[in-house]
mmCIF file of C-alpha atoms and ligand atoms in Angstrom:
data_model
loop_
_atom_site.group_PDB
_atom_site.id
_atom_site.type_symbol
_atom_site.label_atom_id
_atom_site.label_comp_id
_atom_site.label_asym_id
_atom_site.label_seq_id
_atom_site.Cartn_x
_atom_site.Cartn_y
_atom_site.Cartn_z
ATOM 1 C CA MET H 1 -24.883 -25.167 11.983
ATOM 2 C CA SER H 2 -24.611 -21.872 13.927
ATOM 3 C CA LYS H 3 -24.310 -18.589 12.085
ATOM 4 C CA GLN H 4 -20.780 -18.128 13.237
ATOM 5 C CA GLN H 5 -19.737 -21.452 11.797
ATOM 6 C CA SER H 6 -21.365 -20.861 8.447
ATOM 7 C CA ASN H 7 -19.605 -17.538 8.316
ATOM 8 C CA ALA H 8 -16.310 -19.160 8.821
ATOM 9 C CA ASP H 9 -17.024 -21.730 6.115
ATOM 10 C CA SER H 10 -15.853 -19.963 3.009
ATOM 11 C CA ILE H 11 -14.096 -16.776 2.091
ATOM 12 C CA ASP H 12 -16.295 -14.121 0.490
ATOM 13 C CA TYR H 13 -14.041 -12.424 -2.042
ATOM 14 C CA GLY H 14 -16.872 -10.262 -3.336
ATOM 15 C CA THR H 15 -18.354 -8.004 -0.789
ATOM 16 C CA PHE H 16 -17.319 -4.626 -2.190
ATOM 17 C CA GLN H 17 -20.399 -2.624 -1.108
ATOM 18 C CA ALA H 18 -20.120 -3.885 2.516
ATOM 19 C CA THR H 19 -16.443 -3.017 2.518
ATOM 20 C CA LEU H 20 -17.190 0.455 1.207
ATOM 21 C CA ASP H 21 -19.775 1.109 3.859
ATOM 22 C CA ARG H 22 -17.503 -0.079 6.567
ATOM 23 C CA SER H 23 -14.676 2.009 5.205
ATOM 24 C CA ASN H 24 -16.776 5.157 5.295
ATOM 25 C CA ARG H 25 -17.819 4.561 8.908
ATOM 26 C CA LEU H 26 -14.197 3.853 9.799
ATOM 27 C CA GLU H 27 -13.037 7.281 8.438
ATOM 28 C CA GLN H 28 -15.176 9.028 11.058
ATOM 29 C CA ASP H 29 -13.963 6.801 13.944
ATOM 30 C CA LEU H 30 -10.318 7.391 13.005
ATOM 31 C CA GLU H 31 -10.757 11.070 13.497
ATOM 32 C CA SER H 32 -12.640 10.920 16.666
ATOM 33 C CA ARG H 33 -10.595 8.262 18.444
ATOM 34 C CA PRO H 34 -7.175 7.681 16.734
ATOM 35 C CA ASP H 35 -5.816 5.749 19.753
ATOM 36 C CA ASP H 36 -8.174 2.856 19.271
ATOM 37 C CA PHE H 37 -6.523 2.035 15.933
ATOM 38 C CA ARG H 38 -3.403 0.723 14.518
ATOM 39 C CA VAL H 39 -2.705 1.164 10.834
ATOM 40 C CA LEU H 40 -0.692 -1.455 8.979
ATOM 41 C CA THR H 41 0.210 -0.966 5.309
ATOM 42 C CA GLY H 42 2.963 -1.940 3.037
ATOM 43 C CA ASP H 43 4.598 -2.198 -0.349
ATOM 44 C CA ARG H 44 6.820 -4.574 -2.238
ATOM 45 C CA PRO H 45 10.294 -3.085 -2.627
ATOM 46 C CA THR H 46 10.439 -3.257 -6.411
ATOM 47 C CA GLY H 47 11.897 0.195 -7.033
ATOM 48 C CA ARG H 48 11.308 3.832 -6.436
ATOM 49 C CA LEU H 49 7.914 5.443 -5.986
ATOM 50 C CA HIS H 50 6.149 7.667 -8.566
ATOM 51 C CA ILE H 51 3.589 10.436 -8.290
ATOM 52 C CA GLY H 52 0.825 7.859 -8.666
ATOM 53 C CA HIS H 53 1.886 6.294 -5.341
ATOM 54 C CA LEU H 54 2.281 9.647 -3.783
ATOM 55 C CA PHE H 55 -1.231 10.923 -4.588
ATOM 56 C CA GLY H 56 -2.802 7.508 -4.385
ATOM 57 C CA SER H 57 -1.578 6.050 -1.119
ATOM 58 C CA ILE H 58 1.396 7.728 0.550
ATOM 59 C CA GLN H 59 -0.409 10.938 1.273
ATOM 60 C CA ASN H 60 -3.270 9.020 2.841
ATOM 61 C CA ARG H 61 -0.844 7.290 5.173
ATOM 62 C CA VAL H 62 0.652 10.547 6.127
ATOM 63 C CA ARG H 63 -2.813 11.951 6.844
ATOM 64 C CA LEU H 64 -3.638 9.063 9.128
ATOM 65 C CA GLN H 65 -0.238 9.358 10.857
ATOM 66 C CA ASN H 66 -0.919 12.985 11.464
ATOM 67 C CA LEU H 67 -4.317 12.192 13.025
ATOM 68 C CA GLY H 68 -2.211 10.471 15.681
ATOM 69 C CA VAL H 69 -2.838 6.848 14.703
ATOM 70 C CA PRO H 70 0.168 4.517 15.188
ATOM 71 C CA LEU H 71 1.458 3.453 11.773
ATOM 72 C CA PHE H 72 3.339 0.296 10.788
ATOM 73 C CA VAL H 73 4.704 0.155 7.277
ATOM 74 C CA VAL H 74 5.851 -3.279 6.167
ATOM 75 C CA VAL H 75 8.412 -3.490 3.374
ATOM 76 C CA ALA H 76 7.405 -6.821 1.890
ATOM 77 C CA ASP H 77 10.770 -8.094 0.642
ATOM 78 C CA TYR H 78 9.804 -11.742 0.754
ATOM 79 C CA GLN H 79 6.813 -10.989 -1.386
ATOM 80 C CA VAL H 80 9.107 -9.746 -4.171
ATOM 81 C CA LEU H 81 10.466 -13.278 -4.500
ATOM 82 C CA THR H 82 7.085 -14.615 -5.515
ATOM 83 C CA ASP H 83 6.599 -12.538 -8.579
ATOM 84 C CA ARG H 84 10.013 -12.088 -10.059
ATOM 85 C CA ASP H 85 12.539 -14.538 -11.222
ATOM 86 C CA THR H 86 15.455 -12.476 -10.095
ATOM 87 C CA ALA H 87 15.962 -10.952 -6.647
ATOM 88 C CA ASP H 88 18.450 -8.279 -7.801
ATOM 89 C CA ASN H 89 18.755 -5.073 -5.746
ATOM 90 C CA ILE H 90 16.130 -5.832 -3.083
ATOM 91 C CA ALA H 91 18.299 -4.182 -0.356
ATOM 92 C CA GLU H 92 18.867 -1.136 -2.516
ATOM 93 C CA ASN H 93 15.132 -0.989 -3.282
ATOM 94 C CA ILE H 94 14.404 -1.152 0.460
ATOM 95 C CA TYR H 95 16.609 1.944 0.972
ATOM 96 C CA GLN H 96 15.004 3.832 -1.965
ATOM 97 C CA LEU H 97 11.494 3.012 -0.829
ATOM 98 C CA THR H 98 12.306 4.214 2.654
ATOM 99 C CA ILE H 99 13.837 7.439 1.354
ATOM 100 C CA ASP H 100 10.667 8.015 -0.682
ATOM 101 C CA TYR H 101 8.439 7.408 2.325
ATOM 102 C CA VAL H 102 10.277 9.731 4.619
ATOM 103 C CA SER H 103 10.671 12.525 2.055
ATOM 104 C CA ALA H 104 6.913 12.301 1.496
ATOM 105 C CA GLY H 105 6.203 12.930 5.137
ATOM 106 C CA ILE H 106 6.100 9.443 6.777
ATOM 107 C CA ASP H 107 7.779 10.232 10.060
ATOM 108 C CA PRO H 108 9.641 7.422 11.823
ATOM 109 C CA ASP H 109 10.935 9.935 14.456
ATOM 110 C CA ASN H 110 7.463 10.585 15.909
ATOM 111 C CA GLY H 111 7.645 7.508 18.113
ATOM 112 C CA LYS H 112 4.489 5.986 16.618
ATOM 113 C CA THR H 113 5.574 5.249 13.041
ATOM 114 C CA PHE H 114 7.632 2.257 12.046
ATOM 115 C CA ILE H 115 9.149 1.038 8.852
ATOM 116 C CA PHE H 116 10.588 -2.517 8.583
ATOM 117 C CA PRO H 117 11.315 -5.218 6.078
ATOM 118 C CA HIS H 118 9.357 -8.326 7.106
ATOM 119 C CA SER H 119 12.273 -10.734 6.415
ATOM 120 C CA TYR H 120 13.927 -9.347 9.499
ATOM 121 C CA VAL H 121 11.087 -10.325 11.889
ATOM 122 C CA PRO H 122 11.376 -14.118 12.557
ATOM 123 C CA GLU H 123 8.278 -14.306 14.792
ATOM 124 C CA LEU H 124 6.154 -12.635 12.195
ATOM 125 C CA ASN H 125 7.150 -15.107 9.615
ATOM 126 C CA GLN H 126 6.562 -17.981 12.009
ATOM 127 C CA LEU H 127 2.813 -17.061 12.176
ATOM 128 C CA LEU H 128 2.635 -18.240 8.562
ATOM 129 C CA LEU H 129 2.743 -21.915 9.671
ATOM 130 C CA PRO H 130 -0.377 -22.046 11.848
ATOM 131 C CA PHE H 131 -2.139 -19.654 9.471
ATOM 132 C CA LEU H 132 -1.594 -22.019 6.532
ATOM 133 C CA THR H 133 -3.631 -24.693 8.387
ATOM 134 C CA LEU H 134 -6.586 -22.352 8.646
ATOM 135 C CA VAL H 135 -7.278 -22.082 4.818
ATOM 136 C CA THR H 136 -7.715 -24.582 2.012
ATOM 137 C CA ASN H 137 -5.887 -24.941 -1.225
ATOM 138 C CA ALA H 138 -9.160 -24.353 -2.984
ATOM 139 C CA GLU H 139 -9.565 -21.010 -1.229
ATOM 140 C CA LEU H 140 -6.052 -19.920 -2.192
ATOM 141 C CA ASP H 141 -6.677 -20.954 -5.778
ATOM 142 C CA ARG H 142 -9.782 -18.735 -6.033
ATOM 143 C CA ASN H 143 -8.030 -15.530 -4.946
ATOM 144 C CA PRO H 144 -8.832 -13.161 -7.859
ATOM 145 C CA THR H 145 -5.759 -10.897 -7.396
ATOM 146 C CA VAL H 146 -3.419 -13.923 -7.387
ATOM 147 C CA LYS H 147 -5.147 -15.296 -10.474
ATOM 148 C CA GLU H 148 -4.635 -11.932 -12.261
ATOM 149 C CA GLU H 149 -0.956 -11.842 -11.247
ATOM 150 C CA ILE H 150 -0.453 -15.345 -12.526
ATOM 151 C CA GLN H 151 -2.012 -14.491 -15.837
ATOM 152 C CA ALA H 152 0.020 -11.290 -16.185
ATOM 153 C CA SER H 153 3.238 -13.123 -15.373
ATOM 154 C CA GLY H 154 2.777 -15.402 -18.410
ATOM 155 C CA GLN H 155 4.561 -18.199 -16.483
ATOM 156 C CA LYS H 156 3.573 -21.820 -16.918
ATOM 157 C CA ARG H 157 5.253 -22.971 -13.692
ATOM 158 C CA ILE H 158 3.924 -21.039 -10.743
ATOM 159 C CA ASN H 159 5.860 -21.305 -7.476
ATOM 160 C CA ALA H 160 3.929 -22.142 -4.323
ATOM 161 C CA GLY H 161 4.811 -18.758 -2.810
ATOM 162 C CA MET H 162 2.603 -17.138 -5.337
ATOM 163 C CA TYR H 163 -0.444 -18.951 -3.954
ATOM 164 C CA THR H 164 0.557 -18.508 -0.293
ATOM 165 C CA TYR H 165 1.805 -14.928 -0.129
ATOM 166 C CA PRO H 166 -1.641 -13.741 0.816
ATOM 167 C CA VAL H 167 -1.421 -15.874 3.912
ATOM 168 C CA HIS H 168 1.955 -14.432 4.665
ATOM 169 C CA GLN H 169 0.256 -10.976 4.174
ATOM 170 C CA ALA H 170 -2.227 -11.967 6.955
ATOM 171 C CA ALA H 171 0.870 -12.598 9.208
ATOM 172 C CA ASP H 172 2.131 -9.051 8.181
ATOM 173 C CA ILE H 173 -1.117 -7.506 9.318
ATOM 174 C CA LEU H 174 -1.942 -9.650 12.392
ATOM 175 C CA PHE H 175 1.477 -9.892 14.040
ATOM 176 C CA CYS H 176 1.021 -6.316 15.454
ATOM 177 C CA LYS H 177 -2.772 -6.637 15.614
ATOM 178 C CA GLY H 178 -3.233 -4.057 12.920
ATOM 179 C CA ASN H 179 -6.938 -3.293 12.713
ATOM 180 C CA VAL H 180 -6.920 -0.712 9.812
ATOM 181 C CA VAL H 181 -5.417 -1.478 6.434
ATOM 182 C CA PRO H 182 -5.507 1.361 3.810
ATOM 183 C CA VAL H 183 -5.639 -0.372 0.470
ATOM 184 C CA GLY H 184 -6.545 -0.155 -3.112
ATOM 185 C CA LYS H 185 -9.247 -2.395 -4.555
ATOM 186 C CA ASP H 186 -6.749 -5.022 -5.754
ATOM 187 C CA GLN H 187 -5.716 -5.820 -2.199
ATOM 188 C CA LEU H 188 -9.292 -6.461 -0.850
ATOM 189 C CA PRO H 189 -9.181 -10.249 -1.479
ATOM 190 C CA HIS H 190 -6.027 -10.417 0.655
ATOM 191 C CA LEU H 191 -7.725 -8.448 3.320
ATOM 192 C CA GLU H 192 -10.806 -10.679 3.301
ATOM 193 C CA LEU H 193 -8.450 -13.634 3.697
ATOM 194 C CA THR H 194 -6.778 -11.989 6.630
ATOM 195 C CA ARG H 195 -10.156 -11.366 8.295
ATOM 196 C CA THR H 196 -11.111 -15.013 7.753
ATOM 197 C CA ILE H 197 -7.854 -16.272 9.211
ATOM 198 C CA ALA H 198 -8.252 -14.041 12.292
ATOM 199 C CA ARG H 199 -11.852 -15.279 12.763
ATOM 200 C CA ARG H 200 -11.004 -18.894 12.292
ATOM 201 C CA PHE H 201 -7.983 -18.686 14.593
ATOM 202 C CA ASN H 202 -10.082 -17.094 17.288
ATOM 203 C CA ASP H 203 -13.002 -19.614 16.797
ATOM 204 C CA ARG H 204 -10.752 -22.580 16.875
ATOM 205 C CA PHE H 205 -8.066 -21.718 19.477
ATOM 206 C CA ALA H 206 -9.370 -18.786 21.518
ATOM 207 C CA PRO H 207 -13.143 -18.782 21.618
ATOM 208 C CA GLN H 208 -13.242 -17.232 25.084
ATOM 209 C CA ALA H 209 -10.593 -14.440 24.571
ATOM 210 C CA PRO H 210 -9.959 -13.659 20.903
ATOM 211 C CA VAL H 211 -6.296 -13.173 20.020
ATOM 212 C CA PHE H 212 -6.679 -11.298 16.733
ATOM 213 C CA PRO H 213 -8.836 -8.348 15.623
ATOM 214 C CA GLU H 214 -10.606 -8.592 12.216
ATOM 215 C CA PRO H 215 -8.820 -5.783 10.437
ATOM 216 C CA GLN H 216 -10.873 -3.351 8.275
ATOM 217 C CA ALA H 217 -10.066 -1.978 4.869
ATOM 218 C CA LEU H 218 -9.788 1.695 4.471
ATOM 219 C CA LEU H 219 -10.396 2.323 0.803
ATOM 220 C CA SER H 220 -8.395 5.137 -0.683
ATOM 221 C CA LYS H 221 -10.569 8.027 -1.886
ATOM 222 C CA ALA H 222 -7.681 9.303 -4.076
ATOM 223 C CA PRO H 223 -8.528 9.243 -7.715
ATOM 224 C CA LEU H 224 -6.770 6.821 -9.965
ATOM 225 C CA ILE H 225 -3.738 8.413 -11.595
ATOM 226 C CA LEU H 226 -3.295 7.409 -15.219
ATOM 227 C CA GLY H 227 0.118 7.089 -16.797
ATOM 228 C CA LEU H 228 1.413 9.671 -19.280
ATOM 229 C CA ASP H 229 0.337 7.463 -22.068
ATOM 230 C CA GLY H 230 -3.229 8.102 -20.882
ATOM 231 C CA GLY H 231 -4.691 4.651 -21.357
ATOM 232 C CA GLN H 232 -3.701 2.745 -18.261
ATOM 233 C CA LYS H 233 -2.642 3.159 -14.594
ATOM 234 C CA MET H 234 0.691 4.870 -13.854
ATOM 235 C CA SER H 235 3.248 2.226 -13.363
ATOM 236 C CA LYS H 236 7.027 2.149 -13.587
ATOM 237 C CA SER H 237 6.983 -1.122 -15.509
ATOM 238 C CA ARG H 238 4.900 0.552 -18.191
ATOM 239 C CA SER H 239 7.273 3.467 -18.565
ATOM 240 C CA ASN H 240 4.528 5.958 -18.196
ATOM 241 C CA ALA H 241 5.412 7.325 -14.754
ATOM 242 C CA ILE H 242 7.084 10.393 -13.161
ATOM 243 C CA MET H 243 9.277 9.193 -10.354
ATOM 244 C CA LEU H 244 9.518 11.259 -7.171
ATOM 245 C CA SER H 245 13.250 11.124 -7.712
ATOM 246 C CA ALA H 246 13.144 12.544 -11.230
ATOM 247 C CA SER H 247 14.868 15.903 -11.838
ATOM 248 C CA GLU H 248 12.861 18.972 -12.900
ATOM 249 C CA ASP H 249 14.259 18.713 -16.430
ATOM 250 C CA GLU H 250 13.329 15.032 -16.672
ATOM 251 C CA THR H 251 9.793 15.803 -15.361
ATOM 252 C CA ALA H 252 9.343 18.522 -18.006
ATOM 253 C CA LYS H 253 10.571 16.174 -20.741
ATOM 254 C CA LEU H 254 8.156 13.408 -19.699
ATOM 255 C CA ILE H 255 5.201 15.822 -19.559
ATOM 256 C CA ARG H 256 6.105 17.253 -22.997
ATOM 257 C CA ALA H 257 5.917 13.752 -24.368
ATOM 258 C CA ALA H 258 2.591 12.900 -22.637
ATOM 259 C CA LYS H 259 -0.214 11.772 -24.899
ATOM 260 C CA THR H 260 -3.113 14.236 -25.490
ATOM 261 C CA ASP H 261 -5.780 14.605 -28.195
ATOM 262 C CA VAL H 262 -6.408 16.819 -31.178
ATOM 263 C CA ASP H 263 -9.062 19.181 -29.613
ATOM 264 C CA ARG H 264 -7.290 22.470 -28.808
ATOM 265 C CA ASN H 265 -9.963 23.553 -26.460
ATOM 266 C CA ILE H 266 -9.142 22.100 -23.072
ATOM 267 C CA THR H 267 -12.012 20.617 -21.084
ATOM 268 C CA TYR H 268 -12.204 18.335 -18.113
ATOM 269 C CA ASP H 269 -14.045 15.145 -19.314
ATOM 270 C CA PRO H 270 -12.496 11.952 -17.801
ATOM 271 C CA GLU H 271 -14.862 9.742 -19.762
ATOM 272 C CA ASN H 272 -14.158 11.031 -23.273
ATOM 273 C CA ARG H 273 -10.823 12.756 -22.868
ATOM 274 C CA PRO H 274 -8.875 10.602 -20.359
ATOM 275 C CA GLU H 275 -5.405 11.925 -21.210
ATOM 276 C CA VAL H 276 -6.170 15.607 -21.021
ATOM 277 C CA SER H 277 -8.262 15.083 -17.885
ATOM 278 C CA ASN H 278 -5.512 13.121 -16.139
ATOM 279 C CA LEU H 279 -3.110 16.086 -16.728
ATOM 280 C CA LEU H 280 -5.746 18.525 -15.376
ATOM 281 C CA LEU H 281 -6.287 16.210 -12.308
ATOM 282 C CA LEU H 282 -2.582 16.350 -11.614
ATOM 283 C CA VAL H 283 -2.511 20.154 -11.800
ATOM 284 C CA SER H 284 -5.552 20.090 -9.467
ATOM 285 C CA LEU H 285 -3.815 17.799 -6.979
ATOM 286 C CA CYS H 286 -0.794 20.169 -6.866
ATOM 287 C CA THR H 287 -2.732 23.387 -6.649
ATOM 288 C CA ASN H 288 -5.980 22.462 -4.765
ATOM 289 C CA ARG H 289 -8.029 23.975 -7.516
ATOM 290 C CA GLU H 290 -11.042 22.419 -9.388
ATOM 291 C CA PRO H 291 -10.067 20.644 -12.643
ATOM 292 C CA HIS H 292 -12.909 22.355 -14.388
ATOM 293 C CA ASP H 293 -11.585 25.824 -13.425
ATOM 294 C CA ILE H 294 -8.143 24.940 -14.637
ATOM 295 C CA ALA H 295 -9.500 23.807 -17.936
ATOM 296 C CA ALA H 296 -11.517 26.987 -18.306
ATOM 297 C CA GLN H 297 -8.378 29.072 -17.600
ATOM 298 C CA ILE H 298 -6.426 27.313 -20.366
ATOM 299 C CA GLY H 299 -9.343 27.264 -22.804
ATOM 300 C CA ASP H 300 -8.037 27.436 -26.314
ATOM 301 C CA GLY H 301 -4.392 27.468 -25.176
ATOM 302 C CA GLY H 302 -4.210 23.824 -26.168
ATOM 303 C CA ALA H 303 -2.188 20.958 -24.818
ATOM 304 C CA GLY H 304 1.040 22.940 -24.976
ATOM 305 C CA LYS H 305 -0.237 25.424 -22.457
ATOM 306 C CA LEU H 306 -1.674 22.641 -20.161
ATOM 307 C CA LYS H 307 1.655 20.812 -20.209
ATOM 308 C CA ALA H 308 3.606 23.995 -19.421
ATOM 309 C CA LEU H 309 1.268 24.684 -16.504
ATOM 310 C CA LEU H 310 1.546 21.101 -15.151
ATOM 311 C CA THR H 311 5.332 21.111 -15.428
ATOM 312 C CA GLU H 312 5.467 24.327 -13.430
ATOM 313 C CA CYS H 313 2.991 23.225 -10.743
ATOM 314 C CA LEU H 314 4.290 19.734 -10.312
ATOM 315 C CA ASN H 315 7.932 20.761 -10.045
ATOM 316 C CA GLU H 316 7.051 23.389 -7.560
ATOM 317 C CA TYR H 317 4.889 20.958 -5.547
ATOM 318 C CA LEU H 318 7.621 18.331 -5.513
ATOM 319 C CA ARG H 319 10.488 20.714 -4.821
ATOM 320 C CA PRO H 320 10.613 20.364 -1.013
ATOM 321 C CA LEU H 321 10.158 16.637 -1.154
ATOM 322 C CA ARG H 322 12.893 16.267 -3.748
ATOM 323 C CA SER H 323 15.249 18.391 -1.814
ATOM 324 C CA ARG H 324 14.597 16.344 1.268
ATOM 325 C CA ARG H 325 15.067 13.255 -0.841
ATOM 326 C CA ARG H 326 18.510 14.368 -1.928
ATOM 327 C CA GLU H 327 19.591 15.035 1.588
ATOM 328 C CA LEU H 328 18.413 11.556 2.668
ATOM 329 C CA GLU H 329 20.185 9.821 -0.174
ATOM 330 C CA GLY H 330 23.384 11.285 1.147
ATOM 331 C CA ASP H 331 22.685 9.861 4.667
ATOM 332 C CA ARG H 332 22.493 6.045 4.353
ATOM 333 C CA SER H 333 23.268 5.540 7.974
ATOM 334 C CA TYR H 334 20.115 7.560 9.015
ATOM 335 C CA ILE H 335 17.974 5.472 6.690
ATOM 336 C CA ARG H 336 19.571 2.270 8.033
ATOM 337 C CA ASP H 337 18.869 3.491 11.533
ATOM 338 C CA ILE H 338 15.105 4.022 10.706
ATOM 339 C CA LEU H 339 14.922 0.533 9.490
ATOM 340 C CA LEU H 340 16.717 -0.949 12.536
ATOM 341 C CA ARG H 341 14.441 0.856 14.908
ATOM 342 C CA GLY H 342 11.426 -0.305 12.857
ATOM 343 C CA ILE H 343 12.768 -3.915 12.951
ATOM 344 C CA GLU H 344 13.271 -3.763 16.732
ATOM 345 C CA GLN H 345 9.777 -2.521 17.391
ATOM 346 C CA ALA H 346 8.281 -5.100 14.991
ATOM 347 C CA GLN H 347 10.327 -7.917 16.638
ATOM 348 C CA ASN H 348 9.018 -6.951 20.102
ATOM 349 C CA GLU H 349 5.424 -6.868 18.871
ATOM 350 C CA ALA H 350 5.837 -10.148 17.042
ATOM 351 C CA ARG H 351 7.390 -11.897 20.033
ATOM 352 C CA THR H 352 4.521 -10.950 22.270
ATOM 353 C CA THR H 353 1.975 -12.012 19.721
ATOM 354 C CA LEU H 354 3.646 -15.383 19.085
ATOM 355 C CA GLU H 355 3.726 -16.081 22.795
ATOM 356 C CA GLU H 356 -0.067 -15.466 22.910
ATOM 357 C CA VAL H 357 -0.551 -17.694 19.833
ATOM 358 C CA ARG H 358 1.482 -20.517 21.392
ATOM 359 C CA ARG H 359 -0.572 -20.260 24.524
ATOM 360 C CA ALA H 360 -3.905 -20.246 22.605
ATOM 361 C CA MET H 361 -2.800 -23.264 20.521
ATOM 362 C CA GLY H 362 -1.770 -25.167 23.679
ATOM 363 C CA MET H 363 1.896 -25.278 22.535
ATOM 364 C CA LEU H 364 3.467 -23.225 25.285
ATOM 365 C CA ILE H 365 5.979 -25.403 27.188
HETATM 366 N N1 LIG J 401 0.591 -7.079 -1.426
HETATM 367 C C1 LIG J 401 0.907 -5.698 -1.341
HETATM 368 C C2 LIG J 401 1.238 -5.085 -2.661
HETATM 369 O O1 LIG J 401 1.624 -5.790 -3.552
HETATM 370 C C3 LIG J 401 2.111 -5.411 -0.360
HETATM 371 C C4 LIG J 401 1.848 -5.808 1.043
HETATM 372 C C5 LIG J 401 2.503 -6.826 1.700
HETATM 373 C C6 LIG J 401 0.867 -5.367 2.010
HETATM 374 N N2 LIG J 401 2.026 -6.935 2.939
HETATM 375 C C7 LIG J 401 1.127 -6.065 3.208
HETATM 376 C C8 LIG J 401 -0.096 -4.335 1.857
HETATM 377 C C9 LIG J 401 0.215 -5.836 4.322
HETATM 378 C C10 LIG J 401 -0.891 -4.048 2.976
HETATM 379 C C11 LIG J 401 -0.723 -4.803 4.186
HETATM 380 O O2 LIG J 401 1.239 -3.865 -2.831
#
């Protein structure tokens, strides 16, 4: 068996170190030659974004965009159907998500940035069919992120979309030949699957002239933002989040109720004092100051003083974003126009790719 064949034989869901090394090299290349890359990222439209999304992933996308890299943002509306039993409000969520993106600096007017819901791109969705024939049921069964989601859902009857959405995600990434995918750790199995599908497609149908790139993960360097209850990741469904769309008063109220500890002397110690350290980290992200310095400044002022400081810094930091957000909320037709332009670009890309795919598969009539 040749090396290439043995590579293609099974999906390696566990190569974190290799991914990390690649990701670090990629950072340098992106800065020196932005035009060689195409970033593809996305979210499920399940609601509005919170500050964990902002500091964790959105700002990273804006940074890449501002390096001059083309940016495709897929709003994964079909994916929502796999993990929820109701499909309420998906269109409204698409609008709210787009408003959050644009108010945070994602710029669909720069000619290189596109936001689109994948359900509106038929040729993208059509890639799912050949891609499904390139993976086995056993491989889909082993996907650790899917396994966790199934467990978390508590459902006994799992729909087939739950097992196959990672293949659909490969179509999201490959339809436009995205070669850089900024992701958190939980998405790495999906990216490994995408790389495998690209490699197998090329090996099988296009050994002389590969159709697809093997996209690389760009791991976020942003620190994990905990929720205001301190113990777990910030997440709307856990009611521990500050939404971008929250008012200044709501923000103050949420911070006042945040969990801290009994030690009045404020120190930055993420290991032993996760709640207090998380609040310090947020102040640090808003002010560009070191968490230790902020802690030293507050000293014996206690959690009350820390919370007052965070409220002030965060509201100030978010003020321009929120004001832009309010303007955009009043301009539905502009948001719709952004999506229609994104859809048009995505459709053009997908049509071209599907044509190439047909030719490679020997199905072009
Ligand atoms: N699965 C991703 C999530 O739950 C959303 C997503 C869909 C995505 N398609 C994508 C992410 C393509 C990156 C690239 O957050």
